[in-house]
Amino acid sequence: MHERSIAELIAARAAGEFSAADITAAYLDRIDTHADTLNALITRTDAAARERAAALDARADGALAGLPIIHKDIFCTKGVKTSCASRMLDNFIAPYNATVVERLHAAGTVTLGKANMDEFAMGSSNENSFYGAVKNPWNLDFVPGGSSGGSAAAVAAGLAPAATGTDTGGSIRQPAAFCGVTGIKPTYGRVSRYGMIAFASSLDQGGCFARSAEDCAHVLTAMAGFDERDSTSVERDVPDYASQLTGDISGLTIGLPREYFAEGLEAGSREVIDAAIDQMKALGANVVEIDMPHTDLAVSTYYVIAPAEASSNLARFDGVRYGYRCADPVDLDDLYTRSRAEGFGPEVQRRIMMGAYVLSAGYYDAYYLKAQKTRRLIAGDFHDAFAKVDLIAAPVTQAPAFPIGEKADDPVAMYLNDVYTLPASLAGVPGMSVPAGFVDGLPVGLQLIAPWFEEGRLLNAAHSYQQATDWHTRRPPGFE
Ligand code: GLN
């Protein structure tokens, strides 16, 4: 069951080969066997999933009827714990569904559980979770990437055909690369942020993981679209992305930004990316080198803007309205201070302090305002690039997954890991990670980036590559 594509699952169910209850039972078995090894899930919703599948079998409807899915624990799920992997929300049962959850539900999906992640989506390794680190199915001593590491590991290990994620600075693309699955971060505004716990609102964007671009296309079609409850969601029709997968990329011009292939890119990963680009050429794409001169500003820009927005968004967790409250506060100040000190982990506290600092009177102009200007320059690089090319290809990361613990005490080393994913987030353009090979048994992802709202072109390029290669079909040993 877990080897079938989404289209095959849906078709087999529609043909009566098996029921939604059968599919759900098969995936719950996989979860029984593997989820604890990986620490991929925070919450399991087995009973609700079984009930839901049975109800769908009684009255089948929806484009994805019967499709099991795992949601990143950043998406509110009605009646189900929604923790954002934080002690702060360990006791939070969401009273409503995020729009993404609602839409997928309307399409007929069956929620199997909530995926582990970095606390409040801050991190690149999934080590910043109140519920403990997630393990990479390709090597259990290595990180799965973050912040959507539980979602990526779950799909890689075949615990669900698809999972949702969010990407603020790389949190879908980077774990997809580290776990050898396909992940798409849509254009900012394509997917509603309503009910998605806010980290950095000008950057946060929901997306998905699956085992192929084709599978992602099915899920994204159901997730995307305007939502009047998110003022930044864009009123623009959602195409049926799967119908745009012609597999033909002949004549497409792909730009390789020199800055993404410079010093820092590990040799083995570079070979994998070079081979992937040769494959795109063989499929008929024209490949040209381009310059994106402000790329080196992305890390410093992002690590001002994202913490600034986080410090504002996380002010609501004060121990009064909801979430964690410290025991026996002596006065209001003590209640605020201790609830936040005990409820937030160290990385979240670091971000709040950085954010409050760069927004403070006296430093605002030098940091926050300056970062807004450099963000504009980075977006300008993409405008200029897309005047010349149809798509950008690059690595997702400088190297494959690193060992658990290696960067845990070095926040700067961890932040530098995001160097190739942050620019597209700052510009708001859609990006993907596509499995492209291995270095020492660990997956390497090819990053493809398209102009604003060209998810169809992006998915089609990835699909075309996947028609010609089999990297996306490889399974981690022990999780076949
Ligand atoms: N790794 C980046 C950070 O820690 C990006 C995280 C994300 O995209 N949510 O902020």
Coordinates of C-alpha atoms and ligand atoms in Angstrom, one line a residue:
M1 CA 0.0 0.0 0.0
H2 CA 2.7 2.5 1.0
E3 CA 4.5 2.1 -2.3
R4 CA 1.6 3.4 -4.4
S5 CA 1.4 7.0 -5.6
I6 CA -1.4 9.2 -4.5
A7 CA -3.1 9.0 -7.9
E8 CA -2.8 5.2 -7.7
L9 CA -4.3 5.1 -4.2
I10 CA -7.2 7.3 -5.1
A11 CA -7.9 5.3 -8.3
A12 CA -7.6 1.9 -6.6
R13 CA -10.0 3.0 -3.9
A14 CA -12.4 4.5 -6.5
A15 CA -12.3 1.2 -8.4
G16 CA -13.2 -0.7 -5.2
E17 CA -9.8 -2.5 -5.0
F18 CA -9.7 -1.5 -1.3
S19 CA -11.4 1.0 1.0
A20 CA -10.2 4.1 2.8
A21 CA -10.4 2.0 5.9
D22 CA -7.9 -0.4 4.4
I23 CA -5.5 2.4 3.4
T24 CA -5.7 4.0 6.8
A25 CA -5.2 0.6 8.6
A26 CA -2.1 -0.1 6.4
Y27 CA -0.5 3.3 7.2
L28 CA -1.4 3.0 10.9
D29 CA 0.5 -0.3 10.9
R30 CA 3.5 1.5 9.4
I31 CA 3.3 4.1 12.1
D32 CA 3.1 1.4 14.8
T33 CA 6.3 -0.1 13.5
H34 CA 8.4 3.0 12.8
A35 CA 7.1 6.2 14.3
D36 CA 8.7 5.8 17.7
T37 CA 12.1 4.9 16.2
L38 CA 12.1 8.2 14.4
N39 CA 10.2 10.3 17.0
A40 CA 8.4 11.7 14.0
L41 CA 5.0 12.3 15.6
I42 CA 3.9 14.3 18.6
T43 CA 0.3 13.1 18.5
R44 CA -1.4 10.1 16.9
T45 CA -5.0 10.3 16.0
D46 CA -5.6 6.6 15.2
A47 CA -9.2 6.3 16.5
A48 CA -10.3 9.5 14.7
A49 CA -8.5 8.4 11.5
R50 CA -10.3 5.0 11.6
E51 CA -13.7 6.6 12.1
R52 CA -13.0 9.2 9.4
A53 CA -12.0 6.5 6.9
A54 CA -15.1 4.5 7.6
A55 CA -17.3 7.6 7.2
L56 CA -15.6 8.3 3.9
D57 CA -16.2 4.8 2.7
A58 CA -19.9 5.3 3.5
R59 CA -20.1 8.5 1.4
A60 CA -17.2 8.9 -0.9
D61 CA -16.4 12.4 -2.2
G62 CA -13.5 14.7 -2.7
A63 CA -10.5 14.6 -5.0
L64 CA -8.4 13.0 -2.4
A65 CA -11.0 10.8 -0.7
G66 CA -9.4 8.3 1.6
L67 CA -5.9 9.8 1.4
P68 CA -4.0 9.6 4.7
I69 CA -2.0 12.6 5.7
I70 CA 0.1 13.9 8.6
H71 CA -0.1 17.5 9.6
K72 CA 2.9 19.5 11.0
D73 CA 2.0 20.3 14.5
I74 CA 2.0 24.0 13.6
F75 CA -1.5 23.7 12.0
C76 CA -4.5 24.0 14.3
T77 CA -6.6 20.8 14.3
K78 CA -9.9 21.0 16.0
G79 CA -10.1 19.0 19.2
V80 CA -6.6 17.7 18.8
K81 CA -3.5 18.9 20.6
T82 CA -1.6 21.5 18.6
S83 CA 1.7 22.1 20.4
C84 CA 4.0 23.7 17.8
A85 CA 6.5 21.4 19.6
S86 CA 6.6 23.8 22.5
R87 CA 6.0 23.3 26.2
M88 CA 4.1 26.6 25.9
L89 CA 1.4 24.8 24.0
D90 CA 1.7 21.3 25.4
N91 CA -1.8 21.7 26.9
F92 CA -3.4 23.4 23.9
I93 CA -6.3 21.7 22.1
A94 CA -7.1 23.8 19.1
P95 CA -10.8 24.9 19.0
Y96 CA -10.8 25.2 15.2
N97 CA -9.1 23.9 12.1
A98 CA -6.5 25.8 10.1
T99 CA -7.7 26.6 6.5
V100 CA -5.1 24.1 5.2
V101 CA -6.5 21.3 7.4
E102 CA -10.1 22.3 6.5
R103 CA -9.4 22.3 2.7
L104 CA -7.6 19.0 2.8
H105 CA -10.4 17.6 4.9
A106 CA -12.9 18.8 2.4
A107 CA -10.9 17.0 -0.3
G108 CA -11.3 13.8 1.7
T109 CA -8.0 13.3 3.5
V110 CA -7.7 11.2 6.7
T111 CA -5.5 12.8 9.4
L112 CA -3.2 10.2 10.9
G113 CA -1.5 12.5 13.4
K114 CA 0.6 15.6 14.1
A115 CA 4.3 15.7 13.1
N116 CA 7.2 16.7 15.3
M117 CA 9.0 19.9 14.4
D118 CA 11.4 22.5 15.7
E119 CA 9.7 24.6 18.5
F120 CA 7.7 27.3 16.8
A121 CA 9.4 26.3 13.5
M122 CA 12.7 27.8 14.6
G123 CA 15.5 25.6 13.6
S124 CA 17.1 23.6 10.8
S125 CA 17.6 20.2 12.5
N126 CA 14.5 19.4 14.5
E127 CA 16.6 19.3 17.7
N128 CA 14.7 22.3 19.1
S129 CA 11.6 20.3 19.9
F130 CA 10.1 20.0 23.4
Y131 CA 9.4 16.4 22.4
G132 CA 12.9 15.6 21.5
A133 CA 14.9 15.3 18.3
V134 CA 13.6 13.6 15.2
K135 CA 15.8 11.0 13.5
N136 CA 16.7 10.8 9.8
P137 CA 15.4 7.5 8.4
W138 CA 18.5 7.2 6.2
N139 CA 20.7 7.2 9.2
L140 CA 19.3 7.4 12.7
D141 CA 22.4 9.3 14.0
F142 CA 21.7 12.2 11.7
V143 CA 19.2 15.0 11.8
P144 CA 16.2 15.0 9.4
G145 CA 16.5 18.8 8.9
G146 CA 14.0 21.3 10.1
S147 CA 11.8 22.8 11.0
S148 CA 9.4 20.4 9.3
G149 CA 11.6 17.4 10.2
G150 CA 8.8 15.1 11.5
S151 CA 6.8 15.6 8.3
A152 CA 9.8 14.9 6.0
A153 CA 10.9 11.8 8.0
A154 CA 7.4 10.4 8.1
V155 CA 7.0 10.6 4.3
A156 CA 10.5 9.2 3.7
A157 CA 9.7 6.3 6.0
G158 CA 6.4 5.6 4.3
L159 CA 4.3 6.5 7.4
A160 CA 2.0 8.6 5.2
P161 CA 1.8 9.3 1.4
A162 CA 1.9 13.1 2.2
A163 CA 2.5 15.5 5.0
T164 CA 2.0 19.2 5.4
G165 CA 4.8 21.6 6.3
T166 CA 5.6 25.2 6.6
D167 CA 8.6 27.1 5.1
T168 CA 9.7 30.5 6.5
G169 CA 13.3 30.2 5.5
G170 CA 13.7 26.7 4.2
S171 CA 11.7 24.5 6.6
I172 CA 10.1 22.4 3.8
R173 CA 12.9 22.4 1.2
Q174 CA 15.8 21.6 3.6
P175 CA 14.2 18.6 5.5
A176 CA 12.9 17.3 2.1
A177 CA 16.5 17.4 0.9
F178 CA 17.9 15.8 4.0
C179 CA 15.3 13.0 4.0
G180 CA 15.2 12.4 0.2
V181 CA 11.6 13.3 -0.4
T182 CA 9.9 15.9 -2.6
G183 CA 8.8 19.2 -1.0
I184 CA 7.2 22.3 -2.3
K185 CA 7.1 25.8 -0.7
P186 CA 4.5 27.7 -2.7
T187 CA 4.5 31.4 -3.5
Y188 CA 3.9 33.6 -0.4
G189 CA 0.2 34.2 -0.4
R190 CA -0.7 31.0 -2.4
V191 CA -1.7 29.0 0.7
S192 CA -3.7 30.5 3.6
R193 CA -1.9 31.1 6.9
Y194 CA -5.1 31.1 8.9
G195 CA -4.7 28.6 11.8
M196 CA -1.0 28.1 11.1
I197 CA 0.8 29.3 14.2
A198 CA 2.7 32.4 13.3
F199 CA 6.5 32.6 13.4
A200 CA 7.4 35.3 10.9
S201 CA 4.2 36.4 9.2
S202 CA 5.8 38.1 6.1
L203 CA 7.7 34.9 5.3
D204 CA 5.6 31.9 6.6
Q205 CA 4.1 29.8 3.9
G206 CA 2.4 26.4 4.1
G207 CA 3.3 23.6 1.6
C208 CA 3.7 19.9 1.4
F209 CA 5.9 16.8 1.3
A210 CA 5.2 13.7 -0.8
R211 CA 7.3 11.1 -2.7
S212 CA 7.0 12.8 -6.1
A213 CA 6.2 16.1 -7.8
E214 CA 3.1 14.5 -9.1
D215 CA 1.9 13.6 -5.6
C216 CA 2.8 17.1 -4.4
A217 CA 0.7 18.5 -7.3
H218 CA -2.4 16.7 -6.1
V219 CA -2.0 17.8 -2.5
L220 CA -1.1 21.4 -3.4
T221 CA -4.2 21.8 -5.6
A222 CA -6.4 20.9 -2.6
M223 CA -4.5 23.1 -0.2
A224 CA -4.0 26.3 -2.1
G225 CA -6.3 29.3 -2.7
F226 CA -7.7 32.6 -1.4
D227 CA -9.0 32.8 2.1
E228 CA -10.7 35.9 3.4
R229 CA -9.4 35.0 6.9
D230 CA -5.8 35.6 5.8
S231 CA -5.3 39.1 4.4
T232 CA -2.1 38.1 2.7
S233 CA -3.6 35.2 0.8
V234 CA -3.9 36.1 -2.9
E235 CA -7.2 36.1 -4.8
R236 CA -6.1 34.1 -7.8
D237 CA -7.4 30.9 -9.3
V238 CA -5.7 27.7 -8.4
P239 CA -5.0 25.5 -11.4
D240 CA -5.2 21.8 -11.3
Y241 CA -1.5 21.4 -10.9
A242 CA -1.5 17.7 -11.8
S243 CA -3.0 18.6 -15.2
Q244 CA 0.0 20.8 -15.8
L245 CA 2.5 17.9 -15.6
T246 CA 3.3 17.4 -19.3
G247 CA 6.7 16.2 -18.5
D248 CA 8.1 18.4 -21.3
I249 CA 10.7 21.0 -20.4
S250 CA 12.3 21.4 -23.8
G251 CA 13.1 25.0 -24.5
L252 CA 12.9 26.0 -20.9
T253 CA 15.7 28.2 -19.8
I254 CA 17.2 27.4 -16.4
G255 CA 19.5 29.8 -14.6
L256 CA 22.3 28.7 -12.3
P257 CA 23.2 31.4 -9.9
R258 CA 27.0 31.6 -9.6
E259 CA 26.6 32.6 -5.9
Y260 CA 25.0 29.2 -5.1
F261 CA 27.9 27.2 -6.5
A262 CA 30.7 29.2 -4.9
E263 CA 32.8 28.4 -1.8
G264 CA 31.0 26.4 0.8
L265 CA 29.3 23.9 -1.4
E266 CA 30.6 20.5 -0.4
A267 CA 32.2 18.5 -3.3
G268 CA 30.0 15.4 -3.2
S269 CA 26.8 17.5 -3.2
R270 CA 28.2 19.6 -6.1
E271 CA 28.7 16.5 -8.2
V272 CA 25.1 15.4 -7.5
I273 CA 23.7 18.8 -8.5
D274 CA 25.9 19.0 -11.6
A275 CA 24.6 15.6 -12.7
A276 CA 21.1 16.7 -12.1
I277 CA 21.6 19.8 -14.2
D278 CA 23.1 17.6 -17.0
Q279 CA 19.9 15.6 -16.8
M280 CA 17.8 18.7 -17.2
K281 CA 19.9 19.6 -20.3
A282 CA 19.4 16.1 -21.7
L283 CA 15.6 16.7 -21.3
G284 CA 15.9 19.8 -23.5
A285 CA 16.4 22.7 -21.1
N286 CA 18.8 25.5 -21.9
V287 CA 21.1 26.1 -19.0
V288 CA 22.8 29.5 -18.4
E289 CA 24.8 31.0 -15.6
I290 CA 23.4 34.0 -13.9
D291 CA 24.3 36.4 -11.1
M292 CA 22.3 37.0 -8.0
P293 CA 24.7 39.5 -6.3
H294 CA 22.8 40.0 -3.1
T295 CA 22.7 36.4 -2.1
D296 CA 25.3 36.8 0.6
L297 CA 23.0 39.3 2.4
A298 CA 20.3 36.7 2.9
V299 CA 21.4 35.1 6.2
S300 CA 21.9 38.5 8.0
T301 CA 18.7 39.9 6.5
Y302 CA 16.6 36.9 7.5
Y303 CA 18.0 36.6 11.0
V304 CA 16.9 40.2 11.7
I305 CA 13.5 40.1 10.0
A306 CA 12.4 36.7 11.2
P307 CA 13.3 37.2 14.9
A308 CA 11.7 40.7 14.8
E309 CA 8.4 39.3 13.6
A310 CA 8.7 36.4 16.0
S311 CA 9.2 38.6 19.0
S312 CA 6.0 40.3 18.1
N313 CA 4.0 37.2 17.2
L314 CA 5.1 35.3 20.3
A315 CA 4.1 38.2 22.7
R316 CA 0.7 36.6 23.0
F317 CA 2.1 33.7 25.0
D318 CA 2.0 35.4 28.3
G319 CA 0.7 32.8 30.7
V320 CA -2.7 34.6 30.9
R321 CA -4.8 33.9 27.9
Y322 CA -3.8 30.3 27.0
G323 CA -0.9 28.0 27.0
Y324 CA 1.6 27.3 29.7
R325 CA 1.4 29.2 33.1
C326 CA 4.0 28.9 35.8
A327 CA 3.1 27.6 39.2
D328 CA 2.4 29.9 42.1
P329 CA 3.2 33.3 40.6
V330 CA 3.7 36.0 43.2
D331 CA 2.6 38.9 41.1
L332 CA 1.8 39.7 37.4
D333 CA 5.4 40.4 36.5
D334 CA 6.5 37.0 37.9
L335 CA 3.6 35.3 36.1
Y336 CA 4.7 36.8 32.7
T337 CA 8.4 36.3 33.2
R338 CA 8.4 32.8 34.6
S339 CA 5.7 31.5 32.2
R340 CA 7.7 32.6 29.3
A341 CA 11.1 31.5 30.7
E342 CA 9.7 28.0 31.5
G343 CA 7.4 27.7 28.5
F344 CA 9.8 28.6 25.7
G345 CA 13.0 26.6 24.9
P346 CA 16.4 28.2 24.5
E347 CA 16.3 28.9 20.7
V348 CA 12.9 30.5 20.9
Q349 CA 14.1 32.7 23.8
R350 CA 17.2 33.6 21.7
R351 CA 15.0 34.7 18.8
I352 CA 12.7 36.7 21.0
M353 CA 15.6 38.6 22.5
M354 CA 17.2 39.2 19.1
G355 CA 13.9 40.4 17.7
A356 CA 13.2 42.7 20.6
Y357 CA 16.7 44.1 20.2
V358 CA 16.6 44.8 16.5
L359 CA 13.2 46.5 16.9
S360 CA 14.2 48.6 20.0
A361 CA 14.5 52.4 19.8
G362 CA 18.0 53.3 18.8
Y363 CA 18.6 50.0 16.9
Y364 CA 15.6 49.9 14.7
D365 CA 17.1 51.9 11.9
A366 CA 20.5 50.1 12.0
Y367 CA 19.0 46.6 12.0
Y368 CA 15.3 46.2 11.2
L369 CA 15.0 49.1 8.6
K370 CA 18.3 48.1 7.0
A371 CA 17.2 44.5 6.7
Q372 CA 14.0 45.6 5.0
K373 CA 16.1 47.4 2.4
T374 CA 18.4 44.5 1.9
R375 CA 15.4 42.2 1.6
R376 CA 14.2 44.4 -1.3
L377 CA 17.6 44.0 -3.0
I378 CA 17.4 40.2 -2.7
A379 CA 13.9 40.2 -4.2
G380 CA 15.3 42.4 -6.9
D381 CA 17.8 39.7 -7.8
F382 CA 14.9 37.4 -8.5
H383 CA 13.1 40.0 -10.6
D384 CA 16.2 40.5 -12.7
A385 CA 16.9 36.7 -12.9
F386 CA 13.4 35.9 -14.0
A387 CA 13.6 38.5 -16.8
K388 CA 16.2 36.2 -18.3
V389 CA 15.3 32.7 -17.2
D390 CA 12.2 30.6 -16.6
L391 CA 13.5 28.7 -13.6
I392 CA 16.5 28.7 -11.3
A393 CA 18.3 25.5 -10.3
A394 CA 20.7 25.3 -7.3
P395 CA 21.6 23.1 -4.3
V396 CA 19.2 23.2 -1.3
T397 CA 22.0 23.0 1.2
Q398 CA 25.8 23.1 1.2
A399 CA 26.1 19.5 2.4
P400 CA 23.8 16.5 3.3
A401 CA 22.3 16.0 6.8
F402 CA 24.7 16.4 9.7
P403 CA 25.0 14.3 12.9
I404 CA 22.5 14.9 15.7
G405 CA 24.3 17.2 18.2
E406 CA 26.9 18.5 15.8
K407 CA 25.6 22.1 15.5
A408 CA 23.3 22.1 18.5
D409 CA 25.5 24.4 20.5
D410 CA 26.5 26.7 17.7
P411 CA 23.5 28.8 16.6
V412 CA 25.6 30.7 13.9
A413 CA 26.7 27.4 12.3
M414 CA 23.0 26.3 12.3
Y415 CA 21.9 29.6 10.8
L416 CA 24.5 29.5 8.0
N417 CA 23.0 26.1 7.0
D418 CA 20.1 28.1 5.5
V419 CA 22.1 30.1 3.1
Y420 CA 20.6 28.6 -0.1
T421 CA 17.0 28.5 1.0
L422 CA 16.6 32.0 2.6
P423 CA 16.7 34.1 -0.6
A424 CA 13.6 32.5 -2.1
S425 CA 11.7 33.0 1.1
L426 CA 12.7 36.6 1.4
A427 CA 11.6 37.2 -2.2
G428 CA 8.4 35.1 -1.7
V429 CA 8.9 33.0 -4.8
P430 CA 8.0 29.3 -4.9
G431 CA 10.7 26.6 -4.4
M432 CA 11.1 22.9 -4.3
S433 CA 13.5 20.2 -3.2
V434 CA 13.8 17.2 -5.5
P435 CA 15.8 14.1 -4.6
A436 CA 18.8 14.1 -6.9
G437 CA 21.3 11.5 -5.4
F438 CA 23.3 10.5 -2.4
V439 CA 26.6 11.3 -0.7
D440 CA 27.7 8.6 1.8
G441 CA 24.2 7.1 1.9
L442 CA 22.6 10.5 2.7
P443 CA 20.2 12.1 0.2
V444 CA 21.0 15.3 -1.6
G445 CA 18.2 17.7 -2.9
L446 CA 18.1 19.8 -6.1
Q447 CA 16.5 23.1 -5.5
L448 CA 14.2 24.5 -8.2
I449 CA 12.9 28.0 -7.9
A450 CA 10.2 29.6 -10.1
P451 CA 8.7 33.1 -10.5
W452 CA 5.8 34.1 -8.3
F453 CA 2.7 31.9 -8.8
E454 CA 4.5 29.6 -11.3
E455 CA 4.1 26.5 -9.2
G456 CA 2.8 24.6 -12.2
R457 CA 6.0 25.2 -14.1
L458 CA 8.0 24.3 -11.0
L459 CA 6.2 21.0 -10.5
N460 CA 6.4 20.2 -14.1
A461 CA 10.2 20.6 -14.2
A462 CA 10.5 18.4 -11.2
H463 CA 8.1 15.9 -12.7
S464 CA 10.0 15.8 -15.9
Y465 CA 13.2 15.1 -14.0
Q466 CA 11.5 12.4 -12.0
Q467 CA 10.3 10.7 -15.1
A468 CA 13.9 10.4 -16.2
T469 CA 15.4 9.4 -12.9
D470 CA 14.6 7.1 -10.0
W471 CA 16.2 9.0 -7.0
H472 CA 12.7 9.8 -5.6
T473 CA 11.8 6.1 -5.6
R474 CA 14.7 5.1 -3.3
R475 CA 13.6 4.1 0.2
P476 CA 15.7 4.2 3.4
P477 CA 17.1 0.7 4.4
G478 CA 14.8 -0.7 7.1
F479 CA 11.9 1.4 6.0
E480 CA 11.2 -0.3 2.6
Ligands
GLN1 N1 16.0 27.4 9.7 C1 15.3 28.6 9.6 C2 15.1 29.2 11.0 O1 15.5 28.6 11.9 C3 14.0 28.5 8.8 C4 12.9 27.9 9.6 C5 11.6 27.8 8.9 O2 11.6 27.9 7.6 N2 10.6 27.7 9.6 O3 14.5 30.2 11.2

